[in-house]
Amino acid sequence: MTEPQVASSDATNIECSILREGDHYIVNGRKWWTSGAMDPRCKILIVMGKTDLNAPKHKQQSMILVPIDTPGVCIERALTVFGFDDAPHGHAEIVFENVQVPIKNVILGEGRGFEIAQGRLGPGRLHHCMRLVGAAERGIEMMVKRALQRKAFGKFIAQHGSFLSDLAKK
């Protein structure tokens, strides 16, 4: 869903196009932080793009299944998320250039992309939040452990008032 040129947290901003031509769609656009695209087992991408610019704002988007080996699909590079490198199973930046996909690959029908995305985004965001809370807790634990082992000015760092004050603010 995410694109580098727009605020993709609002799916109505998406610029990737999925245009119908006869018995197939043509996909053009650039996506990044494509989850799992770097995993060697990944064979199918779920791409969100606009199929009808004249439809109501939240019915312009559709999702389509794109085999990763389709001509015109180019994995540009692997990306990190919040500094975490999930290689070789992580996220990627991908360019879609005149990618031809059968009509049958549209998920739930044209104009349902926003609806599908809303059902999936909550759990994904919650996962990232849990991961960052865990990283923050680990950082605090490491700081406290160090403060209980190192001395400065004749006493453990943890015994200094400034350390206790700073820790209490966390």
mmCIF file of N, CA and C in Angstrom, residues 24-103:
data_model
loop_
_atom_site.group_PDB
_atom_site.id
_atom_site.type_symbol
_atom_site.label_atom_id
_atom_site.label_comp_id
_atom_site.label_asym_id
_atom_site.label_seq_id
_atom_site.Cartn_x
_atom_site.Cartn_y
_atom_site.Cartn_z
ATOM 1 N N HIS A 24 -7.513 -7.971 -18.982
ATOM 2 C CA HIS A 24 -6.471 -7.876 -17.956
ATOM 3 C C HIS A 24 -6.387 -6.437 -17.427
ATOM 4 N N TYR A 25 -5.574 -6.270 -16.387
ATOM 5 C CA TYR A 25 -5.267 -4.948 -15.830
ATOM 6 C C TYR A 25 -3.800 -4.650 -16.097
ATOM 7 N N ILE A 26 -3.485 -3.360 -16.181
ATOM 8 C CA ILE A 26 -2.098 -2.910 -16.289
ATOM 9 C C ILE A 26 -1.791 -2.132 -15.003
ATOM 10 N N VAL A 27 -0.773 -2.572 -14.299
ATOM 11 C CA VAL A 27 -0.378 -1.957 -13.023
ATOM 12 C C VAL A 27 0.876 -1.120 -13.237
ATOM 13 N N ASN A 28 0.828 0.142 -12.774
ATOM 14 C CA ASN A 28 1.979 1.049 -12.824
ATOM 15 C C ASN A 28 2.078 1.798 -11.505
ATOM 16 N N GLY A 29 3.270 1.786 -10.922
ATOM 17 C CA GLY A 29 3.477 2.523 -9.679
ATOM 18 C C GLY A 29 4.719 2.056 -8.954
ATOM 19 N N ARG A 30 4.940 2.695 -7.812
ATOM 20 C CA ARG A 30 6.086 2.367 -6.958
ATOM 21 C C ARG A 30 5.563 2.183 -5.542
ATOM 22 N N LYS A 31 5.954 1.084 -4.916
ATOM 23 C CA LYS A 31 5.561 0.774 -3.540
ATOM 24 C C LYS A 31 6.818 0.567 -2.711
ATOM 25 N N TRP A 32 6.719 0.910 -1.428
ATOM 26 C CA TRP A 32 7.838 0.560 -0.552
ATOM 27 C C TRP A 32 7.315 0.089 0.793
ATOM 28 N N TRP A 33 8.207 -0.528 1.537
ATOM 29 C CA TRP A 33 7.888 -1.263 2.762
ATOM 30 C C TRP A 33 6.834 -2.318 2.457
ATOM 31 N N THR A 34 7.044 -3.020 1.346
ATOM 32 C CA THR A 34 6.166 -4.119 0.955
ATOM 33 C C THR A 34 6.516 -5.319 1.831
ATOM 34 N N SER A 35 5.619 -5.642 2.743
ATOM 35 C CA SER A 35 5.865 -6.678 3.750
ATOM 36 C C SER A 35 6.141 -8.038 3.134
ATOM 37 N N GLY A 36 7.234 -8.657 3.576
ATOM 38 C CA GLY A 36 7.562 -10.019 3.190
ATOM 39 C C GLY A 36 8.059 -10.215 1.768
ATOM 40 N N ALA A 37 8.185 -9.144 1.011
ATOM 41 C CA ALA A 37 8.565 -9.289 -0.405
ATOM 42 C C ALA A 37 9.976 -9.830 -0.585
ATOM 43 N N MET A 38 10.825 -9.676 0.400
ATOM 44 C CA MET A 38 12.194 -10.163 0.274
ATOM 45 C C MET A 38 12.333 -11.637 0.657
ATOM 46 N N ASP A 39 11.286 -12.223 1.193
ATOM 47 C CA ASP A 39 11.325 -13.628 1.569
ATOM 48 C C ASP A 39 11.402 -14.473 0.301
ATOM 49 N N PRO A 40 12.347 -15.384 0.215
ATOM 50 C CA PRO A 40 12.483 -16.203 -0.991
ATOM 51 C C PRO A 40 11.236 -17.037 -1.304
ATOM 52 N N ARG A 41 10.382 -17.254 -0.305
ATOM 53 C CA ARG A 41 9.150 -18.017 -0.531
ATOM 54 C C ARG A 41 8.024 -17.155 -1.102
ATOM 55 N N CYS A 42 8.198 -15.833 -1.117
ATOM 56 C CA CYS A 42 7.151 -14.932 -1.601
ATOM 57 C C CYS A 42 6.966 -15.107 -3.108
ATOM 58 N N LYS A 43 5.766 -15.462 -3.489
ATOM 59 C CA LYS A 43 5.462 -15.686 -4.913
ATOM 60 C C LYS A 43 4.366 -14.744 -5.423
ATOM 61 N N ILE A 44 3.569 -14.170 -4.497
ATOM 62 C CA ILE A 44 2.442 -13.314 -4.867
ATOM 63 C C ILE A 44 2.506 -12.021 -4.057
ATOM 64 N N LEU A 45 2.274 -10.901 -4.727
ATOM 65 C CA LEU A 45 2.197 -9.602 -4.066
ATOM 66 C C LEU A 45 0.742 -9.134 -4.089
ATOM 67 N N ILE A 46 0.304 -8.517 -3.014
ATOM 68 C CA ILE A 46 -1.008 -7.881 -2.991
ATOM 69 C C ILE A 46 -0.748 -6.391 -3.203
ATOM 70 N N VAL A 47 -1.229 -5.869 -4.320
ATOM 71 C CA VAL A 47 -0.957 -4.476 -4.697
ATOM 72 C C VAL A 47 -2.253 -3.679 -4.624
ATOM 73 N N MET A 48 -2.172 -2.507 -3.991
ATOM 74 C CA MET A 48 -3.321 -1.615 -3.921
ATOM 75 C C MET A 48 -3.070 -0.431 -4.844
ATOM 76 N N GLY A 49 -4.053 -0.140 -5.645
ATOM 77 C CA GLY A 49 -3.949 0.989 -6.560
ATOM 78 C C GLY A 49 -5.327 1.495 -6.928
ATOM 79 N N LYS A 50 -5.353 2.510 -7.744
ATOM 80 C CA LYS A 50 -6.624 3.114 -8.146
ATOM 81 C C LYS A 50 -7.097 2.529 -9.467
ATOM 82 N N THR A 51 -8.358 2.092 -9.463
ATOM 83 C CA THR A 51 -8.970 1.549 -10.674
ATOM 84 C C THR A 51 -9.986 2.508 -11.270
ATOM 85 N N ASP A 52 -10.514 3.450 -10.456
ATOM 86 C CA ASP A 52 -11.553 4.354 -10.961
ATOM 87 C C ASP A 52 -11.448 5.707 -10.264
ATOM 88 N N LEU A 53 -10.820 6.673 -10.919
ATOM 89 C CA LEU A 53 -10.646 8.017 -10.337
ATOM 90 C C LEU A 53 -11.964 8.771 -10.224
ATOM 91 N N ASN A 54 -12.998 8.327 -10.920
ATOM 92 C CA ASN A 54 -14.291 9.005 -10.890
ATOM 93 C C ASN A 54 -15.237 8.449 -9.830
ATOM 94 N N ALA A 55 -14.869 7.364 -9.190
ATOM 95 C CA ALA A 55 -15.693 6.759 -8.142
ATOM 96 C C ALA A 55 -15.599 7.614 -6.875
ATOM 97 N N PRO A 56 -16.502 7.392 -5.919
ATOM 98 C CA PRO A 56 -16.381 8.089 -4.631
ATOM 99 C C PRO A 56 -14.994 7.847 -4.032
ATOM 100 N N LYS A 57 -14.534 8.795 -3.230
ATOM 101 C CA LYS A 57 -13.167 8.820 -2.696
ATOM 102 C C LYS A 57 -12.673 7.482 -2.127
ATOM 103 N N HIS A 58 -13.520 6.762 -1.398
ATOM 104 C CA HIS A 58 -13.104 5.518 -0.755
ATOM 105 C C HIS A 58 -13.464 4.277 -1.568
ATOM 106 N N LYS A 59 -13.870 4.470 -2.820
ATOM 107 C CA LYS A 59 -14.195 3.351 -3.712
ATOM 108 C C LYS A 59 -13.317 3.367 -4.966
ATOM 109 N N GLN A 60 -12.300 4.219 -4.979
ATOM 110 C CA GLN A 60 -11.404 4.316 -6.136
ATOM 111 C C GLN A 60 -10.335 3.229 -6.123
ATOM 112 N N GLN A 61 -10.051 2.685 -4.944
ATOM 113 C CA GLN A 61 -8.938 1.754 -4.768
ATOM 114 C C GLN A 61 -9.385 0.310 -4.905
ATOM 115 N N SER A 62 -8.491 -0.486 -5.450
ATOM 116 C CA SER A 62 -8.704 -1.924 -5.552
ATOM 117 C C SER A 62 -7.411 -2.627 -5.155
ATOM 118 N N MET A 63 -7.549 -3.898 -4.805
ATOM 119 C CA MET A 63 -6.371 -4.729 -4.535
ATOM 120 C C MET A 63 -6.343 -5.847 -5.550
ATOM 121 N N ILE A 64 -5.123 -6.170 -5.969
ATOM 122 C CA ILE A 64 -4.951 -7.184 -7.005
ATOM 123 C C ILE A 64 -3.761 -8.071 -6.663
ATOM 124 N N LEU A 65 -3.867 -9.343 -6.994
ATOM 125 C CA LEU A 65 -2.776 -10.296 -6.781
ATOM 126 C C LEU A 65 -1.842 -10.251 -7.990
ATOM 127 N N VAL A 66 -0.559 -10.002 -7.706
ATOM 128 C CA VAL A 66 0.438 -9.909 -8.774
ATOM 129 C C VAL A 66 1.541 -10.926 -8.498
ATOM 130 N N PRO A 67 1.678 -11.948 -9.348
ATOM 131 C CA PRO A 67 2.805 -12.872 -9.173
ATOM 132 C C PRO A 67 4.126 -12.084 -9.228
ATOM 133 N N ILE A 68 5.011 -12.367 -8.298
ATOM 134 C CA ILE A 68 6.244 -11.590 -8.159
ATOM 135 C C ILE A 68 7.151 -11.700 -9.387
ATOM 136 N N ASP A 69 6.994 -12.774 -10.153
ATOM 137 C CA ASP A 69 7.848 -12.958 -11.334
ATOM 138 C C ASP A 69 7.209 -12.427 -12.628
ATOM 139 N N THR A 70 6.127 -11.657 -12.503
ATOM 140 C CA THR A 70 5.476 -11.085 -13.678
ATOM 141 C C THR A 70 6.401 -10.046 -14.317
ATOM 142 N N PRO A 71 6.529 -10.053 -15.651
ATOM 143 C CA PRO A 71 7.346 -9.027 -16.310
ATOM 144 C C PRO A 71 6.878 -7.617 -15.917
ATOM 145 N N GLY A 72 7.862 -6.772 -15.589
ATOM 146 C CA GLY A 72 7.568 -5.406 -15.171
ATOM 147 C C GLY A 72 7.619 -5.199 -13.668
ATOM 148 N N VAL A 73 7.666 -6.304 -12.902
ATOM 149 C CA VAL A 73 7.823 -6.211 -11.445
ATOM 150 C C VAL A 73 9.317 -6.182 -11.159
ATOM 151 N N CYS A 74 9.783 -5.104 -10.527
ATOM 152 C CA CYS A 74 11.215 -4.958 -10.247
ATOM 153 C C CYS A 74 11.423 -4.641 -8.770
ATOM 154 N N ILE A 75 12.061 -5.569 -8.048
ATOM 155 C CA ILE A 75 12.400 -5.316 -6.647
ATOM 156 C C ILE A 75 13.651 -4.447 -6.637
ATOM 157 N N GLU A 76 13.470 -3.208 -6.185
ATOM 158 C CA GLU A 76 14.559 -2.229 -6.189
ATOM 159 C C GLU A 76 15.574 -2.466 -5.067
ATOM 160 N N ARG A 77 15.048 -2.690 -3.830
ATOM 161 C CA ARG A 77 15.962 -2.837 -2.691
ATOM 162 C C ARG A 77 15.209 -3.317 -1.461
ATOM 163 N N ALA A 78 15.959 -3.862 -0.512
ATOM 164 C CA ALA A 78 15.418 -4.241 0.789
ATOM 165 C C ALA A 78 15.373 -2.998 1.680
ATOM 166 N N LEU A 79 14.413 -2.957 2.592
ATOM 167 C CA LEU A 79 14.259 -1.821 3.505
ATOM 168 C C LEU A 79 14.209 -2.301 4.952
ATOM 169 N N THR A 80 14.574 -1.428 5.860
ATOM 170 C CA THR A 80 14.457 -1.720 7.284
ATOM 171 C C THR A 80 13.186 -1.046 7.810
ATOM 172 N N VAL A 81 12.709 -1.530 8.951
ATOM 173 C CA VAL A 81 11.548 -0.930 9.615
ATOM 174 C C VAL A 81 11.979 -0.559 11.021
ATOM 175 N N PHE A 82 11.911 0.717 11.332
ATOM 176 C CA PHE A 82 12.344 1.225 12.636
ATOM 177 C C PHE A 82 13.755 0.752 12.972
ATOM 178 N N GLY A 83 14.601 0.654 11.954
ATOM 179 C CA GLY A 83 15.982 0.249 12.145
ATOM 180 C C GLY A 83 16.201 -1.250 12.180
ATOM 181 N N PHE A 84 15.139 -2.044 12.127
ATOM 182 C CA PHE A 84 15.274 -3.497 12.154
ATOM 183 C C PHE A 84 15.421 -4.015 10.727
ATOM 184 N N ASP A 85 16.421 -4.856 10.530
ATOM 185 C CA ASP A 85 16.649 -5.480 9.235
ATOM 186 C C ASP A 85 16.137 -6.907 9.321
ATOM 187 N N ASP A 86 15.072 -7.202 8.604
ATOM 188 C CA ASP A 86 14.475 -8.527 8.656
ATOM 189 C C ASP A 86 14.956 -9.439 7.542
ATOM 190 N N ALA A 87 16.098 -9.101 6.938
ATOM 191 C CA ALA A 87 16.627 -9.904 5.828
ATOM 192 C C ALA A 87 16.810 -11.344 6.271
ATOM 193 N N PRO A 88 16.608 -12.273 5.395
ATOM 194 C CA PRO A 88 16.182 -12.076 4.007
ATOM 195 C C PRO A 88 14.669 -12.077 3.843
ATOM 196 N N HIS A 89 13.915 -11.925 4.922
ATOM 197 C CA HIS A 89 12.465 -12.082 4.857
ATOM 198 C C HIS A 89 11.707 -10.769 4.944
ATOM 199 N N GLY A 90 12.386 -9.658 4.865
ATOM 200 C CA GLY A 90 11.793 -8.370 5.171
ATOM 201 C C GLY A 90 11.070 -7.652 4.061
ATOM 202 N N HIS A 91 11.055 -6.345 4.209
ATOM 203 C CA HIS A 91 10.295 -5.436 3.372
ATOM 204 C C HIS A 91 11.124 -4.960 2.173
ATOM 205 N N ALA A 92 10.425 -4.506 1.130
ATOM 206 C CA ALA A 92 11.124 -4.110 -0.092
ATOM 207 C C ALA A 92 10.483 -2.887 -0.733
ATOM 208 N N GLU A 93 11.282 -2.230 -1.561
ATOM 209 C CA GLU A 93 10.770 -1.204 -2.471
ATOM 210 C C GLU A 93 10.620 -1.883 -3.825
ATOM 211 N N ILE A 94 9.445 -1.731 -4.436
ATOM 212 C CA ILE A 94 9.136 -2.435 -5.683
ATOM 213 C C ILE A 94 8.547 -1.461 -6.695
ATOM 214 N N VAL A 95 9.000 -1.585 -7.939
ATOM 215 C CA VAL A 95 8.457 -0.792 -9.044
ATOM 216 C C VAL A 95 7.624 -1.720 -9.928
ATOM 217 N N PHE A 96 6.446 -1.229 -10.303
ATOM 218 C CA PHE A 96 5.548 -1.935 -11.225
ATOM 219 C C PHE A 96 5.469 -1.099 -12.497
ATOM 220 N N GLU A 97 5.968 -1.656 -13.594
ATOM 221 C CA GLU A 97 5.990 -0.924 -14.859
ATOM 222 C C GLU A 97 5.273 -1.725 -15.938
ATOM 223 N N ASN A 98 4.067 -1.263 -16.266
ATOM 224 C CA ASN A 98 3.239 -1.934 -17.279
ATOM 225 C C ASN A 98 3.070 -3.422 -17.003
ATOM 226 N N VAL A 99 2.763 -3.732 -15.751
ATOM 227 C CA VAL A 99 2.593 -5.119 -15.319
ATOM 228 C C VAL A 99 1.188 -5.592 -15.706
ATOM 229 N N GLN A 100 1.129 -6.635 -16.506
ATOM 230 C CA GLN A 100 -0.151 -7.162 -16.992
ATOM 231 C C GLN A 100 -0.623 -8.290 -16.081
ATOM 232 N N VAL A 101 -1.863 -8.134 -15.562
ATOM 233 C CA VAL A 101 -2.419 -9.087 -14.612
ATOM 234 C C VAL A 101 -3.845 -9.455 -15.045
ATOM 235 N N PRO A 102 -4.219 -10.747 -14.983
ATOM 236 C CA PRO A 102 -5.575 -11.144 -15.363
ATOM 237 C C PRO A 102 -6.649 -10.492 -14.482
ATOM 238 N N ILE A 103 -7.820 -10.238 -15.060
ATOM 239 C CA ILE A 103 -8.937 -9.643 -14.327
ATOM 240 C C ILE A 103 -9.296 -10.450 -13.087
#
